[in-house]
Short mmCIF file of C-alpha atoms in Angstrom, two decimals:
data_model
loop_
_atom_site.label_atom_id
_atom_site.label_comp_id
_atom_site.label_asym_id
_atom_site.label_seq_id
_atom_site.Cartn_x
_atom_site.Cartn_y
_atom_site.Cartn_z
CA MET A 1 -20.99 -17.39 10.92
CA LYS A 2 -19.87 -14.63 8.60
CA ARG A 3 -16.79 -12.79 9.81
CA TYR A 4 -17.18 -9.05 9.52
CA LEU A 5 -14.16 -6.79 9.33
CA LEU A 6 -15.16 -4.92 12.50
CA VAL A 7 -15.24 -8.16 14.50
CA LYS A 8 -11.96 -9.24 12.92
CA VAL A 9 -10.17 -6.01 13.89
CA PHE A 10 -11.61 -6.13 17.41
CA ALA A 11 -10.63 -9.79 17.87
CA TRP A 12 -7.13 -9.19 16.52
CA PHE A 13 -6.61 -6.26 18.89
CA TRP A 14 -7.40 -8.39 21.93
CA LEU A 15 -5.47 -11.34 20.56
CA THR A 16 -2.38 -9.12 20.38
CA ILE A 17 -2.82 -8.03 24.02
CA ILE A 18 -3.46 -11.58 25.29
CA ALA A 19 -0.58 -13.06 23.28
CA THR A 20 1.78 -10.38 24.60
CA MET A 21 0.74 -11.05 28.22
CA LEU A 22 1.12 -14.82 27.80
CA LEU A 23 4.55 -14.37 26.28
CA LEU A 24 5.60 -12.15 29.19
CA LEU A 25 4.30 -14.72 31.69
CA GLY A 26 6.09 -17.51 29.86
CA ILE A 27 9.40 -15.65 29.94
CA SER A 28 8.93 -14.69 33.60
CA MET A 29 8.49 -18.37 34.56
CA LEU A 30 11.92 -19.12 33.11
CA GLN A 31 13.74 -16.81 35.49
CA PRO A 32 14.80 -18.02 38.98
CA ASP A 33 13.39 -16.57 42.20
CA VAL A 34 14.69 -13.02 42.57
CA VAL A 35 14.62 -10.34 45.26
CA GLU A 36 13.29 -6.90 44.49
CA THR A 37 13.83 -4.09 47.01
CA HIS A 38 12.11 -0.73 47.34
CA ARG A 39 12.27 2.13 49.74
CA ILE A 40 10.39 1.29 52.97
CA SER A 41 7.43 3.49 53.88
CA LYS A 42 7.55 5.62 57.02
CA PRO A 43 4.57 3.88 58.73
CA MET A 44 6.13 0.44 58.20
CA LEU A 45 9.51 1.64 59.48
CA GLN A 46 7.73 3.04 62.54
CA ASN A 47 6.10 -0.37 63.13
CA LEU A 48 9.50 -2.06 62.93
CA LYS A 49 11.01 0.31 65.49
CA GLN A 50 8.06 -0.14 67.85
CA LEU A 51 8.44 -3.93 67.65
CA GLU A 52 12.17 -3.53 68.22
CA GLN A 53 11.52 -1.53 71.43
CA ALA A 54 8.88 -4.04 72.55
CA LEU A 55 11.35 -6.93 72.09
CA ILE A 56 14.08 -5.09 73.98
CA ARG A 57 11.69 -4.44 76.91
CA ALA A 58 10.46 -8.03 76.85
CA ASN A 59 14.07 -9.30 76.82
CA GLU A 60 14.62 -7.57 80.19
CA ARG A 61 12.01 -9.80 81.81
CA PRO A 62 13.49 -12.84 83.60
CA ASN A 63 10.89 -15.29 82.19
CA PHE A 64 11.00 -14.07 78.55
CA GLU A 65 11.09 -16.81 75.86
CA LEU A 66 12.05 -15.95 72.25
CA ASN A 67 9.77 -18.58 70.72
CA LYS A 68 6.76 -16.76 72.23
CA VAL A 69 7.33 -13.41 70.51
CA ALA A 70 3.90 -13.76 68.83
CA LYS A 71 2.32 -13.04 72.25
CA LEU A 72 3.67 -9.50 72.31
CA ARG A 73 0.84 -7.01 72.66
CA LYS A 74 1.66 -5.31 69.36
CA ARG A 75 0.02 -5.25 65.96
CA LYS A 76 1.85 -7.39 63.40
CA ALA A 77 3.61 -9.35 66.19
CA ARG A 78 2.68 -12.61 64.44
CA ASN A 79 4.69 -11.47 61.42
CA ILE A 80 7.99 -11.17 63.30
CA TYR A 81 10.99 -13.09 62.07
CA LEU A 82 14.32 -12.92 63.93
CA SER A 83 17.16 -13.98 61.63
CA HIS A 84 20.33 -15.46 63.12
CA ARG A 85 23.59 -16.40 61.46
CA ASP A 86 22.85 -19.91 62.64
CA THR A 87 19.55 -20.74 60.97
CA GLU A 88 18.75 -23.18 63.78
CA LYS A 89 18.58 -20.23 66.19
CA SER A 90 16.35 -18.12 63.94
CA VAL A 91 12.92 -17.44 65.44
CA ALA A 92 9.58 -17.07 63.61
CA ALA A 93 6.45 -15.88 65.42
CA ASP A 94 4.29 -17.85 62.98
CA PRO A 95 5.48 -21.41 62.10
CA ASN A 96 4.31 -20.89 58.50
CA ILE A 97 7.05 -18.30 58.04
CA LYS A 98 9.76 -20.97 58.30
CA THR A 99 8.24 -22.89 55.41
CA LEU A 100 9.12 -20.00 53.09
CA ASN A 101 12.37 -19.62 51.17
CA LEU A 102 14.02 -17.31 53.72
CA GLU A 103 17.49 -17.72 52.19
CA LEU A 104 16.61 -14.86 49.84
CA LEU A 105 16.84 -12.49 52.84
CA SER A 106 20.61 -13.11 53.01
CA PHE A 107 20.98 -10.65 50.10
CA THR A 108 19.64 -7.84 52.33
CA GLU A 109 21.18 -8.61 55.73
CA ASP A 110 23.80 -5.88 55.51
CA ALA A 111 21.50 -3.30 53.92
CA LYS A 112 19.44 -0.54 55.44
CA PRO A 113 15.77 -1.26 56.20
CA ALA A 114 13.81 -1.70 52.97
CA ALA A 115 10.69 -3.26 51.47
CA ILE A 116 11.72 -6.65 50.06
CA PHE A 117 9.59 -8.51 47.52
CA THR A 118 10.05 -12.18 46.55
CA PRO A 119 7.71 -14.55 44.65
CA GLU A 120 6.51 -16.12 47.98
CA TYR A 121 6.42 -13.24 50.46
CA LYS A 122 7.19 -9.62 51.16
CA ALA A 123 9.48 -8.62 54.02
CA PHE A 124 10.38 -5.36 55.73
CA GLY A 125 13.70 -4.86 57.52
CA PRO A 126 16.21 -5.57 58.84
CA LEU A 127 16.81 -3.86 62.18
CA GLU A 128 19.73 -5.25 64.22
CA LEU A 129 19.16 -5.98 67.90
CA THR A 130 20.63 -8.20 70.67
CA LEU A 131 18.39 -10.60 72.55
CA GLN A 132 19.57 -13.01 75.27
CA GLY A 133 23.15 -12.32 74.31
CA GLU A 134 22.64 -13.22 70.65
CA SER A 135 22.65 -10.88 67.61
CA TYR A 136 19.46 -10.96 65.52
CA ARG A 137 18.01 -9.13 62.55
CA LEU A 138 14.38 -8.18 62.85
CA TYR A 139 12.04 -8.62 59.85
CA LEU A 140 8.32 -8.37 59.34
CA ILE A 141 7.24 -11.06 56.85
CA PHE A 142 3.87 -11.30 55.06
CA GLU A 143 2.95 -14.19 52.79
CA ASN A 144 2.15 -13.32 49.18
CA HIS A 145 -1.32 -14.36 48.11
CA THR A 146 -0.64 -13.09 44.57
CA PRO A 147 0.24 -15.94 42.13
CA SER A 148 3.99 -16.38 41.86
CA ALA A 149 3.82 -16.03 38.06
CA LEU A 150 2.54 -12.46 38.42
CA ILE A 151 5.20 -11.72 41.02
CA LYS A 152 7.89 -12.98 38.65
CA LEU A 153 6.35 -10.93 35.88
CA ARG A 154 6.60 -7.86 38.07
CA THR A 155 10.24 -8.54 38.84
CA LEU A 156 11.23 -8.89 35.18
CA PRO A 157 13.76 -6.23 34.06
CA LEU A 158 12.16 -3.22 32.40
CA TRP A 159 14.10 -3.69 29.15
CA VAL A 160 12.82 -7.29 28.86
CA LYS A 161 9.21 -6.12 29.29
CA ILE A 162 9.61 -3.39 26.67
CA ALA A 163 11.34 -5.76 24.21
CA VAL A 164 8.64 -8.44 24.56
CA VAL A 165 5.76 -5.96 24.21
CA LEU A 166 7.29 -4.26 21.16
CA GLY A 167 8.37 -7.50 19.50
CA ALA A 168 5.07 -9.34 19.96
CA SER A 169 2.87 -6.39 19.01
CA LEU A 170 4.98 -5.52 15.95
CA LEU A 171 4.98 -9.11 14.70
CA LEU A 172 1.25 -9.68 15.21
CA CYS A 173 0.29 -6.22 13.88
CA PHE A 174 2.46 -6.75 10.79
CA TRP A 175 0.78 -10.09 10.16
CA PHE A 176 -2.68 -8.58 10.55
CA THR A 177 -1.88 -5.45 8.51
CA ARG A 178 -0.50 -7.53 5.64
CA ASP A 179 -3.65 -9.65 5.63
CA LEU A 180 -5.77 -6.48 5.68
CA LEU A 181 -3.86 -4.53 3.01
CA SER A 182 -3.21 -7.39 0.58
CA PRO A 183 -6.68 -7.29 -1.04
CA ILE A 184 -6.62 -3.48 -1.07
CA LYS A 185 -3.34 -3.52 -3.03
CA GLU A 186 -4.80 -6.07 -5.46
CA LEU A 187 -7.83 -3.82 -5.99
CA GLN A 188 -5.55 -0.81 -6.52
CA LYS A 189 -3.46 -2.62 -9.15
CA ALA A 190 -6.54 -3.94 -10.96
CA ALA A 191 -8.18 -0.48 -10.94
CA ALA A 192 -5.00 1.10 -12.34
CA LYS A 193 -4.90 -1.46 -15.17
CA LEU A 194 -8.57 -0.86 -15.95
CA SER A 195 -7.93 2.88 -16.13
CA ARG A 196 -5.18 2.18 -18.72
CA GLY A 197 -7.67 0.27 -20.86
CA GLU A 198 -6.63 -3.27 -19.85
CA LEU A 199 -10.20 -4.52 -19.56
CA SER A 200 -9.17 -8.12 -18.85
CA SER A 201 -7.50 -7.21 -15.52
CA ARG A 202 -9.12 -8.58 -12.34
CA ALA A 203 -8.39 -8.30 -8.61
CA ASP A 204 -6.61 -11.46 -7.42
CA ILE A 205 -8.41 -11.89 -4.08
CA ASN A 206 -8.93 -15.24 -2.33
CA THR A 207 -12.47 -16.38 -3.09
CA LYS A 208 -12.68 -18.01 0.36
CA ARG A 209 -12.37 -14.64 2.06
CA GLN A 210 -15.80 -13.84 3.56
CA ASP A 211 -15.31 -10.38 5.09
CA GLU A 212 -16.13 -6.98 3.56
CA LEU A 213 -12.85 -6.85 1.61
CA GLY A 214 -13.54 -10.25 0.06
CA GLN A 215 -17.03 -9.09 -0.93
CA LEU A 216 -15.57 -5.86 -2.33
CA GLY A 217 -13.12 -7.85 -4.48
CA HIS A 218 -15.93 -10.06 -5.75
CA ASP A 219 -18.08 -7.01 -6.61
CA PHE A 220 -15.12 -5.30 -8.30
CA ASN A 221 -14.45 -8.31 -10.53
CA LEU A 222 -18.15 -8.54 -11.34
CA MET A 223 -18.13 -4.87 -12.32
CA ALA A 224 -15.01 -5.39 -14.47
CA ASP A 225 -16.68 -8.34 -16.23
CA LYS A 226 -19.73 -6.27 -17.10
CA LEU A 227 -17.57 -3.31 -18.14
CA GLU A 228 -15.47 -5.47 -20.46
CA SER A 229 -18.59 -7.03 -21.92
CA LEU A 230 -20.23 -3.63 -22.52
CA VAL A 231 -17.12 -2.13 -24.16
CA ASN A 232 -16.56 -5.18 -26.36
CA ASN A 233 -20.22 -5.20 -27.41
CA GLN A 234 -19.98 -1.49 -28.22
CA LYS A 235 -16.88 -2.01 -30.35
CA ARG A 236 -18.44 -4.98 -32.09
CA LEU A 237 -21.62 -3.01 -32.78
CA LEU A 238 -19.65 -0.07 -34.15
CA ALA A 239 -17.59 -2.34 -36.42
CA ASP A 240 -20.71 -4.16 -37.65
CA ILE A 241 -22.55 -0.93 -38.39
CA SER A 242 -19.51 0.47 -40.22
CA HIS A 243 -19.21 -2.68 -42.29
CA GLU A 244 -22.91 -2.70 -43.18
CA LEU A 245 -22.85 1.00 -44.16
CA ARG A 246 -20.13 0.48 -46.75
CA SER A 247 -22.47 -1.24 -49.25
CA PRO A 248 -25.14 1.51 -49.41
CA LEU A 249 -22.35 4.11 -49.36
CA THR A 250 -20.72 2.46 -52.39
CA ARG A 251 -24.04 2.49 -54.21
CA LEU A 252 -24.51 6.15 -53.26
CA GLN A 253 -21.11 7.04 -54.72
CA MET A 254 -21.90 5.15 -57.94
CA ALA A 255 -25.27 6.91 -58.24
CA THR A 256 -23.62 10.25 -57.62
CA GLY A 257 -21.08 9.55 -60.38
CA LEU A 258 -23.88 8.69 -62.82
CA ALA A 259 -25.85 11.77 -61.79
CA ALA A 260 -22.81 13.97 -62.35
CA GLY A 261 -22.81 13.02 -66.04
CA HIS A 262 -26.37 14.37 -66.51
CA ALA A 263 -26.15 17.32 -64.09
CA THR A 264 -26.79 20.86 -65.21
CA ALA A 265 -24.39 23.69 -64.43
CA GLN A 266 -26.70 24.81 -61.60
CA SER A 267 -26.82 21.39 -59.88
CA GLN A 268 -23.13 20.49 -60.47
CA SER A 269 -22.02 22.22 -57.23
CA TYR A 270 -24.54 20.15 -55.23
CA ILE A 271 -23.32 16.92 -56.82
CA GLU A 272 -19.72 17.80 -55.93
CA ARG A 273 -20.81 18.53 -52.36
CA ILE A 274 -22.47 15.12 -52.12
CA GLU A 275 -19.30 13.46 -53.44
CA ARG A 276 -17.11 15.23 -50.83
CA GLU A 277 -19.42 14.27 -47.95
CA ALA A 278 -19.64 10.69 -49.21
CA GLN A 279 -15.85 10.50 -49.34
CA LEU A 280 -15.66 11.78 -45.72
CA VAL A 281 -18.07 9.04 -44.62
CA GLU A 282 -16.00 6.50 -46.56
CA ASN A 283 -12.81 7.65 -44.79
CA MET A 284 -14.49 7.53 -41.37
CA LEU A 285 -15.84 4.02 -41.94
CA SER A 286 -12.40 2.90 -43.11
CA ASP A 287 -10.81 4.31 -39.95
CA ILE A 288 -13.42 2.69 -37.70
CA LEU A 289 -12.93 -0.72 -39.29
CA HIS A 290 -9.15 -0.39 -39.11
CA LEU A 291 -9.31 0.62 -35.41
CA SER A 292 -11.69 -2.24 -34.61
CA LYS A 293 -9.30 -4.73 -36.18
CA LEU A 294 -6.35 -3.25 -34.29
CA GLU A 295 -8.21 -3.50 -30.96
CA ALA A 296 -9.23 -7.09 -31.72
CA ASP A 297 -5.67 -8.02 -32.88
CA GLN A 298 -7.08 -8.98 -36.28
CA VAL A 299 -4.69 -6.87 -38.36
CA PRO A 300 -1.99 -9.08 -39.94
CA ILE A 301 1.43 -7.89 -38.73
CA ASP A 302 4.24 -8.10 -41.28
CA LYS A 303 7.33 -7.06 -39.31
CA GLN A 304 10.56 -6.41 -41.15
CA ILE A 305 13.72 -4.34 -40.84
CA ILE A 306 13.01 -0.74 -41.87
CA LYS A 307 15.45 2.10 -42.31
CA LEU A 308 14.24 5.18 -40.50
CA ASN A 309 14.77 7.56 -43.40
CA GLU A 310 12.92 5.25 -45.83
CA LEU A 311 9.95 5.20 -43.44
CA LEU A 312 9.78 8.90 -42.54
CA ASP A 313 11.07 10.76 -45.63
CA PRO A 314 7.83 10.28 -47.67
CA ILE A 315 5.68 11.20 -44.65
CA LEU A 316 7.69 14.35 -43.90
CA GLU A 317 7.71 15.33 -47.56
CA ASP A 318 3.91 15.19 -47.76
CA ALA A 319 3.62 16.95 -44.39
CA LEU A 320 5.89 19.78 -45.57
CA PHE A 321 3.74 20.28 -48.67
CA GLU A 322 0.53 20.28 -46.60
CA ALA A 323 1.97 22.77 -44.10
CA GLN A 324 3.06 25.14 -46.88
CA GLN A 325 -0.44 25.06 -48.38
CA LEU A 326 -1.83 26.13 -45.01
CA GLY A 327 0.80 28.87 -44.55
CA LYS A 328 2.55 27.07 -41.67
CA ASN A 329 6.21 26.28 -41.03
CA LEU A 330 7.29 22.65 -40.48
CA VAL A 331 10.75 22.32 -38.87
CA VAL A 332 12.35 18.85 -38.90
CA THR A 333 15.70 17.89 -37.35
CA ALA A 334 18.12 15.72 -39.30
CA LEU A 335 17.10 12.06 -39.11
CA PRO A 336 19.63 9.82 -37.33
CA GLU A 337 21.00 6.68 -38.94
CA ALA A 338 18.76 4.07 -37.35
CA THR A 339 16.67 1.03 -38.19
CA LEU A 340 13.38 -0.22 -36.78
CA TYR A 341 11.82 -3.66 -36.74
CA GLY A 342 8.10 -3.48 -37.44
CA ASP A 343 5.21 -3.31 -39.86
CA PRO A 344 5.86 -0.46 -42.35
CA MET A 345 2.16 0.15 -42.99
CA LEU A 346 1.21 0.45 -39.29
CA LEU A 347 4.19 2.66 -38.43
CA ASN A 348 3.50 4.84 -41.49
CA ARG A 349 -0.12 5.27 -40.39
CA ALA A 350 0.88 6.11 -36.81
CA PHE A 351 3.50 8.77 -37.66
CA GLU A 352 1.34 10.26 -40.43
CA ASN A 353 -1.71 10.64 -38.16
CA ILE A 354 0.30 12.33 -35.38
CA ILE A 355 2.17 14.75 -37.68
CA ARG A 356 -0.98 15.67 -39.65
CA ASN A 357 -2.82 16.23 -36.36
CA ALA A 358 -0.07 18.69 -35.28
CA ILE A 359 -0.27 20.53 -38.66
CA LYS A 360 -4.04 20.79 -38.39
CA TYR A 361 -4.06 22.45 -34.95
CA ALA A 362 -0.85 24.51 -35.15
CA THR A 363 -1.04 28.27 -35.40
CA SER A 364 2.08 28.79 -37.48
CA ARG A 365 4.85 26.33 -36.51
CA ILE A 366 5.32 22.57 -36.10
CA ASN A 367 8.51 20.99 -34.73
CA VAL A 368 9.52 17.38 -35.39
CA ASP A 369 12.58 16.31 -33.34
CA ILE A 370 13.89 12.76 -33.80
CA GLU A 371 16.97 11.31 -32.10
CA SER A 372 18.29 7.94 -31.00
CA ASP A 373 19.09 7.27 -27.35
CA GLY A 374 20.69 3.90 -26.76
CA ASP A 375 18.13 1.25 -27.67
CA LEU A 376 15.29 3.75 -28.16
CA LEU A 377 14.19 6.16 -30.84
CA LEU A 378 12.81 9.37 -29.28
CA CYS A 379 10.36 11.35 -31.42
CA THR A 380 8.82 14.65 -30.30
CA ILE A 381 6.12 16.31 -32.41
CA SER A 382 4.87 19.66 -31.08
CA ASP A 383 2.75 22.52 -32.36
CA ASP A 384 2.19 26.12 -31.24
CA GLY A 385 -1.59 25.84 -31.03
CA LYS A 386 -3.76 26.40 -27.98
CA GLY A 387 -2.89 23.05 -26.41
CA VAL A 388 -5.18 20.83 -24.37
CA SER A 389 -6.26 21.16 -20.74
CA GLU A 390 -4.37 18.86 -18.37
CA ASP A 391 -7.45 16.81 -17.47
CA MET A 392 -8.04 16.05 -21.17
CA LEU A 393 -4.55 14.81 -22.07
CA ASP A 394 -5.17 11.20 -21.09
CA LYS A 395 -8.39 11.11 -23.17
CA LEU A 396 -6.87 12.09 -26.52
CA CYS A 397 -6.57 8.47 -27.67
CA ILE A 398 -10.21 7.62 -26.91
CA PRO A 399 -12.07 6.99 -30.21
CA PHE A 400 -14.37 9.87 -31.27
CA PHE A 401 -13.13 12.04 -28.41
CA ARG A 402 -13.01 15.68 -29.50
CA VAL A 403 -11.63 18.46 -27.34
CA SER A 404 -13.83 21.57 -27.17
CA SER A 405 -13.08 24.80 -29.02
CA ALA A 406 -9.47 24.88 -27.78
CA ARG A 407 -8.48 22.37 -30.49
CA THR A 408 -11.22 22.98 -33.06
CA PRO A 409 -9.80 23.67 -36.55
CA SER A 410 -10.53 26.87 -38.37
CA LYS A 411 -13.21 27.31 -41.02
CA ASN A 412 -10.73 26.53 -43.79
CA GLN A 413 -9.80 23.20 -42.26
CA MET A 414 -11.78 19.98 -42.31
CA GLY A 415 -12.43 18.57 -38.82
CA GLY A 416 -11.41 15.00 -38.04
CA PHE A 417 -13.38 12.21 -36.42
CA GLY A 418 -11.28 11.68 -33.27
CA LEU A 419 -9.84 8.41 -34.60
CA GLY A 420 -6.36 9.36 -35.80
CA LEU A 421 -4.60 9.33 -32.41
CA ALA A 422 -6.48 6.19 -31.31
CA ILE A 423 -5.24 4.36 -34.41
CA ALA A 424 -1.70 5.71 -33.84
CA GLN A 425 -1.68 4.53 -30.22
CA HIS A 426 -2.77 0.98 -31.14
CA ALA A 427 -0.32 0.80 -34.04
CA LEU A 428 2.56 1.86 -31.75
CA LYS A 429 1.44 -0.51 -29.00
CA VAL A 430 1.93 -3.43 -31.41
CA HIS A 431 5.59 -2.36 -31.65
CA ASP A 432 6.13 -2.08 -27.86
CA ALA A 433 6.27 1.71 -28.24
CA HIS A 434 4.97 4.30 -25.79
CA ILE A 435 3.12 7.53 -26.61
CA GLU A 436 2.72 10.41 -24.16
CA PHE A 437 0.95 13.77 -24.40
CA SER A 438 1.91 17.03 -22.65
CA ASN A 439 1.54 20.78 -23.05
CA ASN A 440 4.53 22.81 -24.25
CA ILE A 441 3.16 26.07 -25.71
CA GLY A 442 0.80 23.86 -27.74
CA LEU A 443 0.34 20.09 -27.65
CA GLN A 444 3.49 17.95 -27.52
CA VAL A 445 3.46 14.27 -28.46
CA SER A 446 6.43 12.16 -27.30
CA ILE A 447 7.05 8.71 -28.76
CA ARG A 448 9.58 6.13 -27.53
CA ILE A 449 10.01 3.17 -29.83
CA PRO A 450 12.64 0.38 -29.60
CA LEU A 451 15.38 0.37 -32.23
CA HIS A 452 16.43 -2.73 -34.12
CA ARG A 453 19.91 -4.08 -33.36
#
């Protein structure tokens, strides 16, 4: 039968209670017979005193016999027990009383009248009186019909009861909670990895688990399989389309070049417009193919030792020229003496895309701060543009993602395709680097990349 989570929780709750009770009973059986005393009730004390007076009056009769105390015309007369220092002289109204372990009463002989509880019986007394010249202690004794195990359980010290209940419940509840939360934690970790783009991540949940959490894990993994398949098919389709478009685009560019040689002055501007748009499509297709290869790990990586200034000086020089043409100020800190170990082409593409993106969306100023910190190179590229809303920051590296008007370039600037930061992220990922986006006046891009030692 299928085990549902509701039944499992219900069963575990009662299992905890039953296990705790059994453990308490087991511990109580290990302790010896003990005496537990309580304050005697007023009605019971009154009964004792009435029996005491009845015995004293009966003792004055010449034919009174102690072994016939059960014949006294008093309620509870059959429960009388007269204790003597010499056990042979002790008198019990009911013969069954002498079969009990009456030695436990010796602990209360010198005490005031009380209610006395033992595993076999409960007694009330004593009251001292003299009968036929002998000193006795009067008790009322009632046999216990409650199982001795429960009596011993009742007489356990309070601290033992509390310790057993807390210990057993904590242990069993911890065991159950761990079993309950383990698949939830696995689902949480797998969901977090999926959100970071790790489409191969799956929830590691025991396939033999048949409750709702097991079914949830199975459904989650099924969803992840379909999601990975859909995304991979989409990337493959995009790469295939881009590859197929390059041939007609090449022919279009060749035809445009031939047409330009026979164009009139009036149509020359249209030919130039066609050439510019064709070049934009060529650049976009090139970026798409490059990104597809990066995502599929098909780009050959040629890692080598690179001096930081040799890598960044040409990029910063071109960026400075581009910024000046747009009337913007590019501020670069002095480059530290450092070396990297990586592919020069991929790193060049990553830094160039990020810096050019900052120039494009800046209002008037771009800051490039680069410093070494131990084993890491810290690069911060920030602009004074309008920034990006907080809920959009983690989407900036999604291919073709374009923020709304907040980051739209002006009329004099050519808009991008939403591929530059995606390419930069994948290129840095190959080098175990981390890229992070935040708002600081405008958009701030922080890069941490390991240094070569």
